[in-house]
């Protein structure tokens, strides 16, 4: 135990870029760094140093879930401080080796998706905005509400496609349906969405009927690999993170195959800023089983082997940080309700997940990028500049 405490103190001396107070299991308290600490980390029990060194994010994540570690202050700031310290063992990516390769069969993909999204619509309704959009929002101003920013994002995507009324749209991984509903109502598109989540499918099916859009919008409980029709436009938001490293080429090949000649696709997803930076064993075990966040160069290389042309690449990292911070505030506001229905361990798990993701975007470990692509042979009717996007954005 004495050796473990000595080792902890040696590690903590270099772990944080901002001052942090550590209270050890025996009551000993040490502040690392100069100035007022951003948070106090309390170890209620000793965690063997061998576990910490073998798999630190999984060990600490589970310790926080189980109440072995408590944090008084901003968990997000603690994680940012650890990421930003050049000498911390959390700096950069060292954890890709802990995530096993997975086959990502259709059956496995459905099981992975349902383990996260089929927790229950009532759970997500507690802290998402009324659009039930569970992806990065787009803040045109600092004062936009989350609901406004989510509609901004949907319209920003649809505006980029340069779609015309009456054309067809496929949304791969359609979530709770705000994009396909908006595409039909505001843009006159014939929209189709696919999802592997039963809860999402039921929710969207009900929305379609309530909006009277049965002749214009369809949703299917189906793997994207089972879609056979082709479309004028394709969108996919927060989807490629779920397909796995081994399936990325197949995913983008499917996008190409399902897109009509001269069609446009908008693919929106999280990328790692460093090789393996988006791989975390704790998130893979508890939050997104089967998930993999690719490096930007990895995606570009895959797309360049397909008959697709990049037309625009837009990073939105700060937008996702802000989105997650609002989600965290919303989640904290319903703490008692979540603990009552799901238990404290579940609450602590999701609290850590939301704040850790916000910290990853804030520190620059990961980004979220919108890729606008077209499929030849020609795109003669596409505008020459981005002006058409922002003119349409500002018209709403």
Short mmCIF file of C-alpha atoms in Angstrom, two decimals, residues 18-395:
data_model
loop_
_atom_site.label_atom_id
_atom_site.label_comp_id
_atom_site.label_asym_id
_atom_site.label_seq_id
_atom_site.Cartn_x
_atom_site.Cartn_y
_atom_site.Cartn_z
CA UNK A 18 -4.16 22.61 -14.07
CA UNK A 19 -4.04 22.39 -10.27
CA UNK A 20 -5.97 19.44 -8.82
CA UNK A 21 -6.35 18.27 -5.22
CA UNK A 22 -6.06 14.55 -4.45
CA UNK A 23 -7.41 13.04 -1.23
CA UNK A 24 -5.98 9.56 -0.74
CA UNK A 25 -7.70 6.58 0.88
CA UNK A 26 -5.93 7.25 4.19
CA UNK A 27 -7.05 10.89 4.34
CA UNK A 28 -3.77 12.37 3.13
CA UNK A 29 -4.50 15.38 0.88
CA UNK A 30 -2.12 16.89 -1.69
CA UNK A 31 -2.68 19.69 -4.22
CA UNK A 32 -0.71 19.36 -7.44
CA UNK A 33 -0.03 22.58 -9.34
CA UNK A 34 -0.11 26.26 -8.40
CA UNK A 35 -3.31 28.19 -7.72
CA UNK A 36 -6.88 27.26 -6.90
CA UNK A 37 -7.63 23.62 -7.82
CA UNK A 38 -10.24 22.97 -10.52
CA UNK A 39 -11.48 19.94 -8.60
CA UNK A 40 -10.80 17.51 -5.76
CA UNK A 41 -10.44 13.82 -6.55
CA UNK A 42 -11.15 11.57 -3.57
CA UNK A 43 -10.04 7.94 -3.48
CA UNK A 44 -12.38 6.18 -1.07
CA UNK A 45 -10.41 2.96 -1.51
CA UNK A 46 -6.97 2.13 -2.79
CA UNK A 47 -6.86 1.00 -6.43
CA UNK A 48 -3.87 -1.28 -7.07
CA UNK A 49 -1.30 0.47 -9.19
CA UNK A 50 -1.01 -2.61 -11.41
CA UNK A 51 -4.64 -2.10 -12.52
CA UNK A 52 -4.06 1.59 -13.14
CA UNK A 53 -1.02 1.00 -15.30
CA UNK A 54 -2.54 -1.91 -17.21
CA UNK A 55 -5.73 -0.14 -18.32
CA UNK A 56 -6.12 3.34 -16.75
CA UNK A 57 -9.30 4.62 -18.41
CA UNK A 58 -11.24 1.41 -17.79
CA UNK A 59 -9.98 1.16 -14.20
CA UNK A 60 -10.78 4.77 -13.32
CA UNK A 61 -14.08 4.71 -15.19
CA UNK A 62 -15.29 1.70 -13.26
CA UNK A 63 -13.97 3.17 -10.00
CA UNK A 64 -16.03 6.33 -10.59
CA UNK A 65 -19.13 4.29 -11.47
CA UNK A 66 -18.74 2.23 -8.28
CA UNK A 67 -18.13 5.19 -5.97
CA UNK A 68 -14.54 4.15 -5.27
CA UNK A 69 -13.53 7.55 -6.67
CA UNK A 70 -15.51 10.77 -6.16
CA UNK A 71 -14.90 14.12 -7.83
CA UNK A 72 -15.85 17.44 -6.24
CA UNK A 73 -15.85 19.96 -9.08
CA UNK A 74 -15.92 19.67 -12.84
CA UNK A 75 -15.18 16.18 -14.10
CA UNK A 76 -14.79 17.68 -17.57
CA UNK A 77 -12.07 20.05 -16.35
CA UNK A 78 -10.22 17.21 -14.62
CA UNK A 79 -10.16 15.16 -17.83
CA UNK A 80 -9.16 18.14 -19.99
CA UNK A 81 -6.33 18.85 -17.56
CA UNK A 82 -5.12 15.25 -17.82
CA UNK A 83 -5.34 15.25 -21.62
CA UNK A 84 -3.47 18.54 -21.93
CA UNK A 85 -0.54 17.58 -19.71
CA UNK A 86 2.29 16.52 -21.99
CA UNK A 87 3.66 14.15 -19.32
CA UNK A 88 0.34 12.51 -18.39
CA UNK A 89 -0.20 8.88 -19.35
CA UNK A 90 -3.57 10.03 -20.69
CA UNK A 91 -1.88 12.30 -23.22
CA UNK A 92 -2.34 11.14 -26.80
CA UNK A 93 -3.55 7.63 -27.58
CA UNK A 94 -2.23 4.56 -25.88
CA UNK A 95 -5.37 2.49 -25.62
CA UNK A 96 -6.14 1.12 -29.09
CA UNK A 97 -4.58 -2.22 -28.10
CA UNK A 98 -7.27 -2.73 -25.45
CA UNK A 99 -10.14 -2.80 -27.95
CA UNK A 100 -10.51 -6.16 -29.69
CA UNK A 101 -11.25 -6.50 -33.38
CA UNK A 102 -14.88 -7.30 -34.03
CA UNK A 103 -16.66 -8.90 -36.94
CA UNK A 104 -19.59 -6.47 -37.03
CA UNK A 105 -22.01 -8.89 -38.61
CA UNK A 106 -25.54 -7.61 -39.11
CA UNK A 107 -26.65 -9.45 -35.99
CA UNK A 108 -23.78 -8.05 -33.92
CA UNK A 109 -24.41 -4.53 -35.22
CA UNK A 110 -28.07 -4.72 -34.24
CA UNK A 111 -27.18 -5.96 -30.77
CA UNK A 112 -24.61 -3.17 -30.30
CA UNK A 113 -26.98 -0.43 -31.45
CA UNK A 114 -29.90 -1.67 -29.37
CA UNK A 115 -27.72 -1.90 -26.25
CA UNK A 116 -27.26 1.89 -26.43
CA UNK A 117 -30.31 3.33 -28.17
CA UNK A 118 -32.96 0.99 -26.81
CA UNK A 119 -32.42 1.99 -23.20
CA UNK A 120 -35.80 3.62 -23.66
CA UNK A 121 -37.13 6.74 -25.36
CA UNK A 122 -38.26 8.01 -21.96
CA UNK A 123 -34.62 8.10 -20.82
CA UNK A 124 -33.46 10.22 -23.76
CA UNK A 125 -36.52 12.46 -23.52
CA UNK A 126 -35.39 13.47 -20.02
CA UNK A 127 -32.35 15.42 -21.25
CA UNK A 128 -32.41 15.78 -25.04
CA UNK A 129 -34.23 18.71 -26.62
CA UNK A 130 -37.73 18.32 -28.14
CA UNK A 131 -36.28 17.33 -31.54
CA UNK A 132 -34.83 14.17 -29.90
CA UNK A 133 -31.61 14.76 -31.80
CA UNK A 134 -28.67 12.87 -30.33
CA UNK A 135 -25.75 14.30 -32.31
CA UNK A 136 -23.74 17.50 -32.61
CA UNK A 137 -25.84 20.66 -32.88
CA UNK A 138 -24.88 23.71 -34.97
CA UNK A 139 -24.84 27.04 -33.12
CA UNK A 140 -25.18 29.99 -35.47
CA UNK A 141 -24.99 32.26 -32.40
CA UNK A 142 -23.92 31.75 -28.79
CA UNK A 143 -27.50 32.44 -27.73
CA UNK A 144 -29.14 29.66 -29.76
CA UNK A 145 -31.11 27.22 -27.67
CA UNK A 146 -30.24 23.55 -28.10
CA UNK A 147 -33.48 22.99 -30.02
CA UNK A 148 -32.69 25.89 -32.37
CA UNK A 149 -29.15 24.62 -32.84
CA UNK A 150 -30.35 21.12 -33.69
CA UNK A 151 -32.69 22.48 -36.35
CA UNK A 152 -29.78 24.64 -37.57
CA UNK A 153 -27.73 21.46 -37.97
CA UNK A 154 -30.43 19.58 -39.87
CA UNK A 155 -31.02 22.49 -42.24
CA UNK A 156 -27.28 23.06 -42.65
CA UNK A 157 -26.96 19.45 -43.80
CA UNK A 158 -29.94 19.60 -46.15
CA UNK A 159 -28.81 22.94 -47.57
CA UNK A 160 -25.39 21.51 -48.40
CA UNK A 161 -26.99 18.74 -50.47
CA UNK A 162 -28.40 21.34 -52.89
CA UNK A 163 -31.48 19.13 -53.22
CA UNK A 164 -34.54 19.92 -55.33
CA UNK A 165 -38.17 19.32 -54.42
CA UNK A 166 -39.38 15.88 -55.39
CA UNK A 167 -35.92 14.28 -55.20
CA UNK A 168 -35.23 11.29 -52.98
CA UNK A 169 -33.23 11.10 -49.76
CA UNK A 170 -31.90 8.15 -47.74
CA UNK A 171 -30.84 8.78 -44.14
CA UNK A 172 -28.60 5.96 -42.86
CA UNK A 173 -29.04 5.72 -39.09
CA UNK A 174 -32.00 8.10 -38.92
CA UNK A 175 -32.26 8.34 -35.13
CA UNK A 176 -35.56 9.75 -33.94
CA UNK A 177 -36.39 11.14 -37.36
CA UNK A 178 -36.00 14.92 -37.21
CA UNK A 179 -33.87 15.03 -40.36
CA UNK A 180 -36.17 12.97 -42.59
CA UNK A 181 -39.26 14.77 -41.24
CA UNK A 182 -37.69 18.19 -41.88
CA UNK A 183 -36.47 17.11 -45.32
CA UNK A 184 -40.04 16.23 -46.29
CA UNK A 185 -41.85 19.17 -44.71
CA UNK A 186 -39.46 22.01 -45.55
CA UNK A 187 -37.57 20.76 -48.61
CA UNK A 188 -40.18 18.64 -50.37
CA UNK A 189 -37.98 15.54 -50.47
CA UNK A 190 -39.16 11.96 -50.53
CA UNK A 191 -37.39 10.72 -47.44
CA UNK A 192 -36.51 7.28 -46.21
CA UNK A 193 -34.72 6.42 -42.97
CA UNK A 194 -33.20 3.20 -41.70
CA UNK A 195 -32.33 2.33 -38.09
CA UNK A 196 -31.49 -0.76 -36.08
CA UNK A 197 -33.11 0.62 -32.93
CA UNK A 198 -36.61 -0.68 -32.21
CA UNK A 199 -37.30 2.29 -29.92
CA UNK A 200 -36.29 4.77 -32.60
CA UNK A 201 -38.28 2.93 -35.27
CA UNK A 202 -41.43 3.01 -33.13
CA UNK A 203 -40.94 6.70 -32.33
CA UNK A 204 -40.38 7.75 -35.96
CA UNK A 205 -43.27 5.64 -37.24
CA UNK A 206 -45.58 7.43 -34.84
CA UNK A 207 -44.21 10.85 -35.83
CA UNK A 208 -44.79 10.17 -39.52
CA UNK A 209 -48.46 9.43 -38.89
CA UNK A 210 -48.89 12.41 -36.55
CA UNK A 211 -47.39 14.72 -39.19
CA UNK A 212 -49.55 13.22 -41.96
CA UNK A 213 -46.46 12.37 -44.01
CA UNK A 214 -47.20 8.73 -44.82
CA UNK A 215 -46.93 9.40 -48.57
CA UNK A 216 -43.63 11.25 -48.29
CA UNK A 217 -41.62 9.65 -45.46
CA UNK A 218 -40.78 6.02 -44.73
CA UNK A 219 -38.74 4.42 -41.95
CA UNK A 220 -37.46 0.87 -41.82
CA UNK A 221 -35.99 -1.28 -39.06
CA UNK A 222 -33.19 -2.45 -41.27
CA UNK A 223 -29.44 -2.75 -41.59
CA UNK A 224 -28.04 -0.19 -44.03
CA UNK A 225 -26.40 -3.06 -45.89
CA UNK A 226 -29.84 -4.42 -46.79
CA UNK A 227 -30.94 -1.26 -48.63
CA UNK A 228 -31.12 -1.96 -52.37
CA UNK A 229 -32.68 1.17 -53.91
CA UNK A 230 -30.68 4.18 -55.07
CA UNK A 231 -31.30 7.79 -54.09
CA UNK A 232 -30.57 11.30 -55.27
CA UNK A 233 -29.15 12.22 -51.87
CA UNK A 234 -27.82 10.38 -48.82
CA UNK A 235 -27.28 11.62 -45.29
CA UNK A 236 -25.76 9.80 -42.35
CA UNK A 237 -25.25 11.53 -39.02
CA UNK A 238 -23.24 9.95 -36.22
CA UNK A 239 -23.34 6.56 -37.91
CA UNK A 240 -19.90 5.54 -39.16
CA UNK A 241 -18.61 5.52 -35.55
CA UNK A 242 -20.74 2.40 -35.04
CA UNK A 243 -19.73 0.30 -38.04
CA UNK A 244 -16.28 -0.70 -36.79
CA UNK A 245 -12.82 -0.36 -38.30
CA UNK A 246 -13.24 -3.56 -40.32
CA UNK A 247 -16.47 -2.29 -41.92
CA UNK A 248 -15.58 1.30 -42.81
CA UNK A 249 -14.75 0.48 -46.42
CA UNK A 250 -18.00 -1.45 -46.79
CA UNK A 251 -19.96 1.43 -45.26
CA UNK A 252 -18.62 4.03 -47.70
CA UNK A 253 -18.90 1.59 -50.59
CA UNK A 254 -22.56 1.22 -49.66
CA UNK A 255 -23.01 5.00 -49.67
CA UNK A 256 -21.51 5.11 -53.16
CA UNK A 257 -23.61 2.19 -54.41
CA UNK A 258 -26.87 3.66 -53.11
CA UNK A 259 -26.22 7.13 -54.58
CA UNK A 260 -27.54 8.01 -58.03
CA UNK A 261 -25.15 9.51 -60.61
CA UNK A 262 -24.69 13.23 -59.94
CA UNK A 263 -26.12 12.70 -56.45
CA UNK A 264 -24.78 14.24 -53.24
CA UNK A 265 -24.09 12.72 -49.83
CA UNK A 266 -23.49 14.41 -46.49
CA UNK A 267 -21.70 12.20 -43.98
CA UNK A 268 -21.37 13.64 -40.48
CA UNK A 269 -19.31 11.86 -37.84
CA UNK A 270 -16.61 11.89 -35.18
CA UNK A 271 -12.97 11.53 -36.14
CA UNK A 272 -9.79 11.12 -34.14
CA UNK A 273 -7.15 13.82 -34.32
CA UNK A 274 -4.41 11.29 -33.63
CA UNK A 275 -4.15 7.68 -34.74
CA UNK A 276 -6.24 5.66 -32.26
CA UNK A 277 -7.21 8.74 -30.23
CA UNK A 278 -10.90 7.93 -30.46
CA UNK A 279 -10.53 4.43 -29.07
CA UNK A 280 -11.35 4.07 -25.38
CA UNK A 281 -11.81 0.71 -23.63
CA UNK A 282 -14.23 2.09 -21.01
CA UNK A 283 -16.57 3.64 -23.61
CA UNK A 284 -16.27 0.51 -25.74
CA UNK A 285 -17.32 -1.69 -22.82
CA UNK A 286 -20.05 0.40 -21.23
CA UNK A 287 -21.36 2.95 -23.74
CA UNK A 288 -20.73 2.05 -27.39
CA UNK A 289 -19.87 -1.63 -27.77
CA UNK A 290 -18.30 -2.21 -31.15
CA UNK A 291 -17.57 1.48 -31.67
CA UNK A 292 -14.52 2.81 -33.46
CA UNK A 293 -13.63 6.43 -34.21
CA UNK A 294 -11.40 6.61 -37.30
CA UNK A 295 -8.62 9.05 -38.02
CA UNK A 296 -9.43 11.67 -40.65
CA UNK A 297 -6.76 10.38 -43.03
CA UNK A 298 -8.21 6.88 -42.73
CA UNK A 299 -11.59 8.09 -43.97
CA UNK A 300 -10.14 10.18 -46.78
CA UNK A 301 -8.10 7.24 -48.03
CA UNK A 302 -11.18 5.01 -48.11
CA UNK A 303 -13.31 7.53 -49.99
CA UNK A 304 -10.57 8.25 -52.54
CA UNK A 305 -10.79 4.64 -53.71
CA UNK A 306 -14.49 5.10 -54.57
CA UNK A 307 -16.28 6.99 -57.36
CA UNK A 308 -16.97 9.81 -54.90
CA UNK A 309 -15.62 13.35 -54.94
CA UNK A 310 -15.07 15.49 -51.85
CA UNK A 311 -16.85 18.82 -52.29
CA UNK A 312 -16.60 20.21 -48.77
CA UNK A 313 -15.10 19.20 -45.41
CA UNK A 314 -16.23 21.18 -42.36
CA UNK A 315 -15.02 20.57 -38.77
CA UNK A 316 -17.50 21.34 -35.98
CA UNK A 317 -15.52 20.42 -32.85
CA UNK A 318 -16.51 23.44 -30.76
CA UNK A 319 -20.16 22.88 -31.64
CA UNK A 320 -20.06 19.35 -30.22
CA UNK A 321 -18.30 20.51 -27.06
CA UNK A 322 -21.09 23.03 -26.49
CA UNK A 323 -23.77 20.44 -27.30
CA UNK A 324 -22.33 18.01 -24.76
CA UNK A 325 -22.06 20.68 -22.10
CA UNK A 326 -25.74 21.50 -22.52
CA UNK A 327 -26.62 17.80 -22.42
CA UNK A 328 -24.60 17.50 -19.21
CA UNK A 329 -26.48 20.38 -17.60
CA UNK A 330 -29.79 18.84 -18.69
CA UNK A 331 -28.70 15.45 -17.36
CA UNK A 332 -27.70 16.90 -14.00
CA UNK A 333 -31.11 18.58 -13.76
CA UNK A 334 -32.84 15.17 -13.87
CA UNK A 335 -30.33 13.38 -11.62
CA UNK A 336 -32.87 12.24 -9.05
CA UNK A 337 -35.23 10.98 -11.74
CA UNK A 338 -32.48 9.00 -13.51
CA UNK A 339 -31.20 7.47 -10.26
CA UNK A 340 -34.74 6.54 -9.26
CA UNK A 341 -35.40 4.75 -12.55
CA UNK A 342 -31.95 3.47 -13.57
CA UNK A 343 -29.82 3.44 -10.41
CA UNK A 344 -26.88 5.54 -9.21
CA UNK A 345 -24.22 3.45 -10.96
CA UNK A 346 -25.98 4.02 -14.29
CA UNK A 347 -26.25 7.75 -13.56
CA UNK A 348 -22.56 8.04 -12.72
CA UNK A 349 -21.67 6.07 -15.86
CA UNK A 350 -23.60 8.42 -18.14
CA UNK A 351 -22.41 11.52 -16.30
CA UNK A 352 -18.83 10.45 -16.86
CA UNK A 353 -19.53 9.60 -20.50
CA UNK A 354 -21.04 13.00 -21.32
CA UNK A 355 -18.33 14.99 -19.53
CA UNK A 356 -15.48 12.85 -20.84
CA UNK A 357 -16.71 13.36 -24.40
CA UNK A 358 -16.97 17.13 -23.86
CA UNK A 359 -13.41 17.06 -22.51
CA UNK A 360 -12.18 15.11 -25.53
CA UNK A 361 -13.60 17.71 -27.92
CA UNK A 362 -12.35 20.60 -25.78
CA UNK A 363 -8.83 19.20 -25.63
CA UNK A 364 -8.75 18.39 -29.35
CA UNK A 365 -8.42 14.61 -29.08
CA UNK A 366 -11.41 14.17 -31.37
CA UNK A 367 -13.37 16.25 -33.86
CA UNK A 368 -16.70 16.02 -35.64
CA UNK A 369 -16.64 16.62 -39.37
CA UNK A 370 -19.22 16.97 -42.13
CA UNK A 371 -18.10 15.50 -45.45
CA UNK A 372 -20.01 16.65 -48.52
CA UNK A 373 -19.44 14.28 -51.42
CA UNK A 374 -20.79 13.89 -54.90
CA UNK A 375 -20.89 11.04 -57.37
CA UNK A 376 -19.86 11.72 -60.96
CA UNK A 377 -19.86 11.93 -63.89
CA UNK A 378 -20.59 15.65 -63.53
CA UNK A 379 -21.85 18.15 -60.98
CA UNK A 380 -22.44 21.02 -63.37
CA UNK A 381 -25.46 22.29 -61.45
CA UNK A 382 -23.64 22.58 -58.10
CA UNK A 383 -22.79 26.17 -57.10
CA UNK A 384 -19.17 27.21 -57.44
CA UNK A 385 -18.83 28.51 -53.86
CA UNK A 386 -20.16 27.84 -50.38
CA UNK A 387 -22.32 30.94 -50.54
CA UNK A 388 -25.43 28.91 -51.42
CA UNK A 389 -25.17 27.05 -48.08
CA UNK A 390 -25.05 30.14 -45.89
CA UNK A 391 -27.68 31.98 -47.90
CA UNK A 392 -30.04 29.08 -47.34
CA UNK A 393 -29.00 28.80 -43.65
CA UNK A 394 -29.78 32.46 -43.07
CA UNK A 395 -33.12 32.26 -44.87
#
